[in-house]
């Protein structure tokens, strides 16, 4: 797996479509898309808040602008968005959201990740 920093650098911090980096401390997490300061991450084996936080922090490390970055995290490869805008079923399948500037993790089932979430 490639290091996220190199992949983001090579892709101009705009898009990334191929295999991406494992997040530090969460070897099974992969960034599947980067759009400006938004990272799309898949973590099929992550179970704890700490694993989601580590994945979000690693995904945002090289793309954050003035510390602004959001990492949308899914457990399911099949349900994860690869491009923006996300479709409704992809948005409804988000497992967690890392908000880098606030240093805040939202686990969607527990905290709600967006205003329209049921």
Short mmCIF file of N, CA, C and O in Angstrom, two decimals:
data_model
loop_
_atom_site.label_atom_id
_atom_site.label_comp_id
_atom_site.label_asym_id
_atom_site.label_seq_id
_atom_site.Cartn_x
_atom_site.Cartn_y
_atom_site.Cartn_z
N UNK A 1 0.83 -1.19 0.00
CA UNK A 1 0.00 0.00 0.00
C UNK A 1 0.87 1.25 0.00
O UNK A 1 1.90 1.28 0.63
N UNK A 2 0.42 2.24 -0.66
CA UNK A 2 1.16 3.49 -0.73
C UNK A 2 0.84 4.35 0.48
O UNK A 2 -0.25 4.33 1.01
N UNK A 3 1.79 5.16 0.82
CA UNK A 3 1.58 6.12 1.90
C UNK A 3 0.61 7.19 1.43
O UNK A 3 0.74 7.72 0.32
N UNK A 4 -0.34 7.55 2.25
CA UNK A 4 -1.36 8.54 1.90
C UNK A 4 -0.74 9.86 1.47
O UNK A 4 -1.20 10.50 0.54
N UNK A 5 0.33 10.28 2.12
CA UNK A 5 0.95 11.56 1.78
C UNK A 5 1.42 11.57 0.34
O UNK A 5 1.22 12.52 -0.39
N UNK A 6 2.07 10.48 -0.09
CA UNK A 6 2.56 10.41 -1.47
C UNK A 6 1.41 10.33 -2.45
O UNK A 6 1.44 10.99 -3.49
N UNK A 7 0.38 9.55 -2.14
CA UNK A 7 -0.76 9.43 -3.05
C UNK A 7 -1.45 10.78 -3.21
O UNK A 7 -1.80 11.17 -4.33
N UNK A 8 -1.63 11.50 -2.11
CA UNK A 8 -2.28 12.81 -2.19
C UNK A 8 -1.41 13.79 -2.97
O UNK A 8 -1.90 14.57 -3.78
N UNK A 9 -0.10 13.74 -2.74
CA UNK A 9 0.81 14.62 -3.45
C UNK A 9 0.79 14.33 -4.95
O UNK A 9 0.68 15.23 -5.77
N UNK A 10 0.86 13.07 -5.31
CA UNK A 10 0.87 12.69 -6.72
C UNK A 10 -0.43 13.02 -7.42
O UNK A 10 -0.46 13.30 -8.61
N UNK A 11 -1.51 13.00 -6.68
CA UNK A 11 -2.83 13.27 -7.27
C UNK A 11 -3.21 14.74 -7.14
O UNK A 11 -4.34 15.11 -7.41
N UNK A 12 -2.31 15.55 -6.70
CA UNK A 12 -2.57 16.99 -6.62
C UNK A 12 -3.59 17.35 -5.57
O UNK A 12 -4.21 18.40 -5.65
N UNK A 13 -3.79 16.51 -4.57
CA UNK A 13 -4.73 16.77 -3.49
C UNK A 13 -6.15 16.97 -4.00
O UNK A 13 -6.97 17.55 -3.32
N UNK A 14 -6.44 16.48 -5.19
CA UNK A 14 -7.78 16.70 -5.74
C UNK A 14 -8.55 15.39 -5.81
O UNK A 14 -9.60 15.27 -5.24
N UNK A 15 -8.04 14.41 -6.52
CA UNK A 15 -8.76 13.15 -6.60
C UNK A 15 -7.78 12.00 -6.47
O UNK A 15 -6.61 12.11 -6.78
N UNK A 16 -8.30 10.88 -6.02
CA UNK A 16 -7.53 9.67 -5.92
C UNK A 16 -8.48 8.52 -6.20
O UNK A 16 -9.49 8.37 -5.53
N UNK A 17 -8.18 7.72 -7.21
CA UNK A 17 -9.13 6.69 -7.57
C UNK A 17 -8.62 5.28 -7.37
O UNK A 17 -9.39 4.36 -7.24
N UNK A 18 -7.32 5.09 -7.34
CA UNK A 18 -6.76 3.75 -7.21
C UNK A 18 -6.64 3.33 -5.77
O UNK A 18 -7.19 3.95 -4.87
N UNK A 19 -5.87 2.23 -5.52
CA UNK A 19 -5.64 1.80 -4.15
C UNK A 19 -4.98 2.91 -3.37
O UNK A 19 -4.16 3.64 -3.89
N UNK A 20 -5.35 3.03 -2.12
CA UNK A 20 -4.80 4.12 -1.33
C UNK A 20 -4.16 3.59 -0.07
O UNK A 20 -4.06 2.40 0.14
N UNK A 21 -3.80 4.48 0.78
CA UNK A 21 -2.98 4.13 1.93
C UNK A 21 -3.78 3.58 3.09
O UNK A 21 -4.93 3.91 3.28
N UNK A 22 -3.12 2.75 3.87
CA UNK A 22 -3.70 2.29 5.13
C UNK A 22 -3.49 3.38 6.16
O UNK A 22 -2.45 4.02 6.19
N UNK A 23 -4.47 3.60 6.97
CA UNK A 23 -4.34 4.61 8.02
C UNK A 23 -3.44 4.06 9.12
O UNK A 23 -3.47 2.88 9.42
N UNK A 24 -2.66 4.93 9.70
CA UNK A 24 -1.74 4.54 10.74
C UNK A 24 -2.50 3.92 11.90
O UNK A 24 -3.45 4.50 12.40
N UNK A 25 -2.10 2.74 12.32
CA UNK A 25 -2.75 2.09 13.44
C UNK A 25 -4.02 1.35 13.05
O UNK A 25 -4.61 0.68 13.85
N UNK A 26 -4.46 1.50 11.82
CA UNK A 26 -5.64 0.79 11.33
C UNK A 26 -5.29 0.23 9.96
O UNK A 26 -5.70 0.76 8.94
N UNK A 27 -4.51 -0.82 9.95
CA UNK A 27 -3.95 -1.36 8.73
C UNK A 27 -5.00 -1.72 7.68
O UNK A 27 -4.69 -1.77 6.51
N UNK A 28 -6.22 -1.98 8.09
CA UNK A 28 -7.22 -2.38 7.11
C UNK A 28 -7.99 -1.20 6.53
O UNK A 28 -8.87 -1.38 5.70
N UNK A 29 -7.69 0.01 6.94
CA UNK A 29 -8.39 1.19 6.43
C UNK A 29 -7.73 1.69 5.15
O UNK A 29 -6.51 1.77 5.06
N UNK A 30 -8.57 2.04 4.18
CA UNK A 30 -8.07 2.54 2.90
C UNK A 30 -8.81 3.80 2.51
O UNK A 30 -10.03 3.86 2.60
N UNK A 31 -8.07 4.79 2.06
CA UNK A 31 -8.67 5.99 1.49
C UNK A 31 -9.01 5.64 0.05
O UNK A 31 -8.15 5.25 -0.72
N UNK A 32 -10.29 5.77 -0.30
CA UNK A 32 -10.73 5.40 -1.65
C UNK A 32 -11.03 6.61 -2.51
O UNK A 32 -11.32 6.47 -3.69
N UNK A 33 -10.96 7.80 -1.93
CA UNK A 33 -11.17 9.02 -2.69
C UNK A 33 -10.79 10.23 -1.87
O UNK A 33 -10.96 10.24 -0.65
N UNK A 34 -10.21 11.24 -2.53
CA UNK A 34 -9.89 12.50 -1.88
C UNK A 34 -10.38 13.60 -2.80
O UNK A 34 -10.06 13.63 -3.99
N UNK A 35 -11.19 14.49 -2.25
CA UNK A 35 -11.76 15.60 -3.01
C UNK A 35 -11.54 16.87 -2.21
O UNK A 35 -12.30 17.16 -1.28
N UNK A 36 -10.49 17.61 -2.55
CA UNK A 36 -10.17 18.80 -1.79
C UNK A 36 -9.81 18.42 -0.37
O UNK A 36 -8.84 17.73 -0.13
N UNK A 37 -10.64 18.84 0.58
CA UNK A 37 -10.39 18.53 1.99
C UNK A 37 -11.38 17.49 2.52
O UNK A 37 -11.66 17.43 3.71
N UNK A 38 -11.89 16.67 1.62
CA UNK A 38 -12.80 15.58 2.01
C UNK A 38 -12.16 14.26 1.62
O UNK A 38 -11.76 14.06 0.48
N UNK A 39 -12.06 13.35 2.59
CA UNK A 39 -11.52 12.02 2.35
C UNK A 39 -12.64 10.99 2.49
O UNK A 39 -13.48 11.10 3.40
N UNK A 40 -12.66 10.03 1.60
CA UNK A 40 -13.60 8.91 1.65
C UNK A 40 -12.79 7.68 2.04
O UNK A 40 -11.85 7.31 1.35
N UNK A 41 -13.14 7.08 3.18
CA UNK A 41 -12.31 6.03 3.79
C UNK A 41 -13.15 4.78 4.04
O UNK A 41 -14.30 4.88 4.47
N UNK A 42 -12.55 3.62 3.79
CA UNK A 42 -13.20 2.34 4.10
C UNK A 42 -12.37 1.63 5.15
O UNK A 42 -11.17 1.44 4.98
N UNK A 43 -13.02 1.25 6.27
CA UNK A 43 -12.37 0.55 7.40
C UNK A 43 -13.20 -0.68 7.76
O UNK A 43 -13.96 -0.64 8.74
N UNK A 44 -13.07 -1.78 7.02
CA UNK A 44 -13.93 -2.93 7.28
C UNK A 44 -13.74 -3.59 8.64
O UNK A 44 -14.66 -4.19 9.17
N UNK A 45 -12.56 -3.45 9.23
CA UNK A 45 -12.30 -4.12 10.50
C UNK A 45 -12.26 -3.20 11.71
O UNK A 45 -11.99 -3.64 12.82
N UNK A 46 -12.50 -1.91 11.51
CA UNK A 46 -12.47 -0.97 12.64
C UNK A 46 -13.69 -1.18 13.53
O UNK A 46 -14.81 -1.28 13.05
N UNK A 47 -13.44 -1.25 14.82
CA UNK A 47 -14.52 -1.48 15.78
C UNK A 47 -14.62 -0.40 16.85
O UNK A 47 -15.66 -0.26 17.48
N UNK A 48 -13.54 0.32 17.08
CA UNK A 48 -13.53 1.27 18.20
C UNK A 48 -13.44 2.70 17.71
O UNK A 48 -12.99 2.96 16.59
N UNK A 49 -13.83 3.61 18.57
CA UNK A 49 -13.69 5.03 18.25
C UNK A 49 -12.23 5.36 17.94
O UNK A 49 -11.95 6.12 17.03
N UNK A 50 -11.31 4.78 18.70
CA UNK A 50 -9.89 5.06 18.50
C UNK A 50 -9.44 4.68 17.10
O UNK A 50 -8.63 5.39 16.48
N UNK A 51 -9.94 3.58 16.57
CA UNK A 51 -9.57 3.16 15.21
C UNK A 51 -10.15 4.12 14.17
O UNK A 51 -9.47 4.46 13.20
N UNK A 52 -11.39 4.57 14.38
CA UNK A 52 -11.98 5.53 13.45
C UNK A 52 -11.25 6.87 13.51
O UNK A 52 -11.01 7.51 12.49
N UNK A 53 -10.88 7.30 14.72
CA UNK A 53 -10.15 8.55 14.88
C UNK A 53 -8.80 8.47 14.18
O UNK A 53 -8.40 9.39 13.45
N UNK A 54 -8.08 7.37 14.39
CA UNK A 54 -6.76 7.20 13.74
C UNK A 54 -6.90 7.23 12.22
O UNK A 54 -6.09 7.86 11.53
N UNK A 55 -7.93 6.57 11.70
CA UNK A 55 -8.14 6.57 10.25
C UNK A 55 -8.46 7.96 9.73
O UNK A 55 -7.92 8.40 8.71
N UNK A 56 -9.31 8.69 10.45
CA UNK A 56 -9.66 10.05 10.05
C UNK A 56 -8.47 10.99 10.12
O UNK A 56 -8.25 11.79 9.21
N UNK A 57 -7.71 10.89 11.18
CA UNK A 57 -6.54 11.76 11.33
C UNK A 57 -5.51 11.50 10.23
O UNK A 57 -4.96 12.43 9.65
N UNK A 58 -5.26 10.25 9.94
CA UNK A 58 -4.30 9.90 8.90
C UNK A 58 -4.78 10.36 7.53
O UNK A 58 -4.01 10.90 6.74
N UNK A 59 -6.06 10.17 7.26
CA UNK A 59 -6.61 10.59 5.97
C UNK A 59 -6.53 12.10 5.80
O UNK A 59 -6.29 12.61 4.70
N UNK A 60 -6.71 12.84 6.89
CA UNK A 60 -6.72 14.31 6.83
C UNK A 60 -5.33 14.93 6.93
O UNK A 60 -5.15 16.10 6.57
N UNK A 61 -4.37 14.19 7.38
CA UNK A 61 -3.05 14.75 7.67
C UNK A 61 -2.47 15.54 6.50
O UNK A 61 -1.98 16.64 6.69
N UNK A 62 -2.52 15.00 5.31
CA UNK A 62 -1.87 15.68 4.19
C UNK A 62 -2.81 16.52 3.33
O UNK A 62 -2.35 17.22 2.43
N UNK A 63 -4.11 16.48 3.61
CA UNK A 63 -5.04 17.24 2.76
C UNK A 63 -5.71 18.40 3.48
O UNK A 63 -6.36 19.22 2.84
N UNK A 64 -5.58 18.47 4.79
CA UNK A 64 -6.24 19.53 5.55
C UNK A 64 -5.69 20.90 5.17
O UNK A 64 -4.49 21.08 5.00
N UNK A 65 -6.58 21.84 5.00
CA UNK A 65 -6.22 23.23 4.73
C UNK A 65 -6.70 24.04 5.93
O UNK A 65 -7.89 24.05 6.23
N UNK A 66 -5.74 24.67 6.62
CA UNK A 66 -6.04 25.38 7.87
C UNK A 66 -6.79 24.48 8.84
O UNK A 66 -7.75 24.88 9.49
N UNK A 67 -6.38 23.22 8.85
CA UNK A 67 -6.92 22.19 9.73
C UNK A 67 -8.34 21.76 9.37
O UNK A 67 -9.00 21.05 10.11
N UNK A 68 -8.87 22.21 8.24
CA UNK A 68 -10.21 21.83 7.80
C UNK A 68 -10.12 20.57 6.96
O UNK A 68 -9.42 20.53 5.94
N UNK A 69 -10.82 19.54 7.39
CA UNK A 69 -10.90 18.28 6.65
C UNK A 69 -11.99 17.43 7.30
O UNK A 69 -12.14 17.43 8.52
N UNK A 70 -12.76 16.74 6.48
CA UNK A 70 -13.72 15.76 6.98
C UNK A 70 -13.39 14.42 6.33
O UNK A 70 -13.17 14.34 5.13
N UNK A 71 -13.36 13.38 7.14
CA UNK A 71 -13.14 12.03 6.64
C UNK A 71 -14.42 11.23 6.87
O UNK A 71 -14.83 11.00 8.01
N UNK A 72 -15.07 10.85 5.78
CA UNK A 72 -16.28 10.03 5.83
C UNK A 72 -15.82 8.58 5.81
O UNK A 72 -15.07 8.17 4.92
N UNK A 73 -16.27 7.80 6.78
CA UNK A 73 -15.75 6.44 6.97
C UNK A 73 -16.88 5.41 6.88
O UNK A 73 -17.91 5.56 7.54
N UNK A 74 -16.65 4.38 6.07
CA UNK A 74 -17.58 3.26 5.93
C UNK A 74 -16.90 1.98 6.39
O UNK A 74 -15.69 1.84 6.28
N UNK A 75 -17.70 1.02 6.84
CA UNK A 75 -17.19 -0.33 7.11
C UNK A 75 -17.29 -1.20 5.87
O UNK A 75 -16.49 -2.08 5.66
N UNK A 76 -18.29 -0.95 5.03
CA UNK A 76 -18.55 -1.78 3.87
C UNK A 76 -17.94 -1.20 2.60
O UNK A 76 -18.27 -0.08 2.20
N UNK A 77 -17.07 -1.97 1.95
CA UNK A 77 -16.50 -1.59 0.65
C UNK A 77 -17.61 -1.35 -0.37
O UNK A 77 -17.54 -0.42 -1.18
N UNK A 78 -18.63 -2.20 -0.34
CA UNK A 78 -19.70 -2.15 -1.34
C UNK A 78 -20.60 -0.93 -1.20
O UNK A 78 -21.20 -0.49 -2.17
N UNK A 79 -20.70 -0.39 -0.02
CA UNK A 79 -21.60 0.75 0.21
C UNK A 79 -20.90 2.10 0.22
O UNK A 79 -21.55 3.13 0.22
N UNK A 80 -19.58 2.09 0.23
CA UNK A 80 -18.81 3.32 0.33
C UNK A 80 -18.86 4.13 -0.96
O UNK A 80 -18.85 3.57 -2.06
N UNK A 81 -18.89 5.43 -0.81
CA UNK A 81 -18.80 6.33 -1.95
C UNK A 81 -17.36 6.35 -2.44
O UNK A 81 -16.42 6.27 -1.65
N UNK A 82 -17.19 6.45 -3.73
CA UNK A 82 -15.86 6.59 -4.34
C UNK A 82 -15.71 7.97 -4.99
O UNK A 82 -14.60 8.39 -5.29
N UNK A 83 -16.84 8.62 -5.23
CA UNK A 83 -16.85 9.94 -5.86
C UNK A 83 -17.86 10.82 -5.14
O UNK A 83 -18.75 10.33 -4.45
N UNK A 84 -17.71 12.11 -5.32
CA UNK A 84 -18.68 13.07 -4.79
C UNK A 84 -19.42 13.68 -5.97
O UNK A 84 -18.84 13.82 -7.04
N UNK A 85 -20.66 14.02 -5.83
CA UNK A 85 -21.47 13.90 -4.61
C UNK A 85 -21.86 12.45 -4.34
O UNK A 85 -21.94 11.63 -5.26
N UNK A 86 -22.10 12.16 -3.08
CA UNK A 86 -22.54 10.82 -2.68
C UNK A 86 -24.00 10.63 -3.05
O UNK A 86 -24.77 11.57 -3.07
N UNK A 87 -24.34 9.38 -3.31
CA UNK A 87 -25.74 9.04 -3.50
C UNK A 87 -26.37 8.81 -2.13
O UNK A 87 -25.68 8.58 -1.15
N UNK A 88 -27.70 8.89 -2.06
CA UNK A 88 -28.39 8.75 -0.77
C UNK A 88 -28.05 7.46 -0.04
O UNK A 88 -27.83 7.47 1.17
N UNK A 89 -28.00 6.33 -0.76
CA UNK A 89 -27.72 5.06 -0.09
C UNK A 89 -26.29 5.03 0.47
O UNK A 89 -26.04 4.39 1.48
N UNK A 90 -25.37 5.74 -0.16
CA UNK A 90 -24.00 5.81 0.36
C UNK A 90 -23.96 6.68 1.61
O UNK A 90 -23.31 6.34 2.60
N UNK A 91 -24.65 7.79 1.57
CA UNK A 91 -24.71 8.68 2.72
C UNK A 91 -25.39 7.97 3.90
O UNK A 91 -24.94 8.08 5.05
N UNK A 92 -26.44 7.22 3.63
CA UNK A 92 -27.13 6.49 4.69
C UNK A 92 -26.29 5.35 5.28
O UNK A 92 -26.57 4.87 6.36
N UNK A 93 -25.26 4.92 4.54
CA UNK A 93 -24.42 3.80 4.99
C UNK A 93 -23.14 4.23 5.70
O UNK A 93 -22.35 3.38 6.10
N UNK A 94 -22.93 5.53 5.86
CA UNK A 94 -21.72 6.02 6.53
C UNK A 94 -21.68 5.48 7.96
O UNK A 94 -22.69 5.50 8.67
N UNK A 95 -20.52 4.98 8.35
CA UNK A 95 -20.35 4.46 9.71
C UNK A 95 -19.93 5.55 10.67
O UNK A 95 -20.43 5.63 11.79
N UNK A 96 -18.98 6.40 10.24
CA UNK A 96 -18.45 7.44 11.12
C UNK A 96 -17.99 8.63 10.29
O UNK A 96 -17.76 8.52 9.09
N UNK A 97 -17.86 9.76 10.97
CA UNK A 97 -17.39 10.98 10.35
C UNK A 97 -16.36 11.62 11.27
O UNK A 97 -16.66 11.90 12.43
N UNK A 98 -15.14 11.82 10.76
CA UNK A 98 -14.10 12.51 11.51
C UNK A 98 -14.09 13.96 11.05
O UNK A 98 -13.95 14.25 9.87
N UNK A 99 -14.28 14.90 12.00
CA UNK A 99 -14.25 16.33 11.72
C UNK A 99 -12.94 16.85 12.28
O UNK A 99 -12.80 17.05 13.49
N UNK A 100 -11.98 17.02 11.41
CA UNK A 100 -10.60 17.30 11.82
C UNK A 100 -10.45 18.60 12.60
O UNK A 100 -9.80 18.63 13.63
N UNK A 101 -11.04 19.68 12.12
CA UNK A 101 -10.86 20.99 12.76
C UNK A 101 -11.33 20.98 14.22
O UNK A 101 -10.71 21.57 15.09
N UNK A 102 -12.43 20.29 14.47
CA UNK A 102 -12.96 20.22 15.83
C UNK A 102 -12.37 19.07 16.64
O UNK A 102 -12.62 18.95 17.83
N UNK A 103 -11.63 18.18 15.96
CA UNK A 103 -11.10 17.01 16.65
C UNK A 103 -12.23 16.14 17.17
O UNK A 103 -12.15 15.60 18.26
N UNK A 104 -13.26 16.00 16.36
CA UNK A 104 -14.48 15.32 16.81
C UNK A 104 -14.82 14.14 15.90
O UNK A 104 -14.77 14.25 14.68
N UNK A 105 -15.15 13.02 16.53
CA UNK A 105 -15.63 11.84 15.81
C UNK A 105 -17.11 11.70 16.06
O UNK A 105 -17.56 11.79 17.21
N UNK A 106 -17.86 11.49 15.00
CA UNK A 106 -19.27 11.16 15.14
C UNK A 106 -19.47 9.75 14.60
O UNK A 106 -19.15 9.48 13.45
N UNK A 107 -19.93 8.87 15.46
CA UNK A 107 -20.31 7.52 15.03
C UNK A 107 -21.79 7.64 14.67
O UNK A 107 -22.62 7.95 15.52
N UNK A 108 -22.10 7.42 13.41
CA UNK A 108 -23.42 7.78 12.88
C UNK A 108 -24.59 7.13 13.61
O UNK A 108 -25.57 7.80 13.90
N UNK A 109 -24.48 5.86 13.94
CA UNK A 109 -25.58 5.17 14.62
C UNK A 109 -25.81 5.74 16.02
O UNK A 109 -26.93 5.71 16.53
N UNK A 110 -24.79 6.27 16.61
CA UNK A 110 -24.87 6.78 17.98
C UNK A 110 -25.09 8.29 18.03
O UNK A 110 -25.89 8.77 18.82
N UNK A 111 -24.37 9.03 17.18
CA UNK A 111 -24.34 10.48 17.30
C UNK A 111 -25.07 11.21 16.18
O UNK A 111 -25.33 12.40 16.30
N UNK A 112 -25.35 10.51 15.09
CA UNK A 112 -25.87 11.18 13.89
C UNK A 112 -24.73 11.89 13.20
O UNK A 112 -23.90 12.52 13.84
N UNK A 113 -24.65 11.77 11.90
CA UNK A 113 -23.53 12.36 11.16
C UNK A 113 -23.92 13.55 10.31
O UNK A 113 -23.08 14.33 9.91
N UNK A 114 -25.20 13.70 10.01
CA UNK A 114 -25.64 14.83 9.20
C UNK A 114 -27.07 15.16 9.58
O UNK A 114 -27.78 14.35 10.16
N UNK A 115 -27.49 16.35 9.23
CA UNK A 115 -28.78 16.88 9.71
C UNK A 115 -29.97 16.03 9.30
O UNK A 115 -30.90 15.89 10.07
N UNK A 116 -29.97 15.47 8.10
CA UNK A 116 -31.13 14.72 7.63
C UNK A 116 -31.12 13.25 8.01
O UNK A 116 -31.99 12.50 7.59
N UNK A 117 -30.14 12.83 8.80
CA UNK A 117 -30.03 11.42 9.11
C UNK A 117 -31.14 10.93 10.03
O UNK A 117 -31.52 11.60 10.98
N UNK A 118 -31.67 9.76 9.70
CA UNK A 118 -32.74 9.17 10.52
C UNK A 118 -32.17 8.32 11.63
O UNK A 118 -31.16 7.73 11.51
#
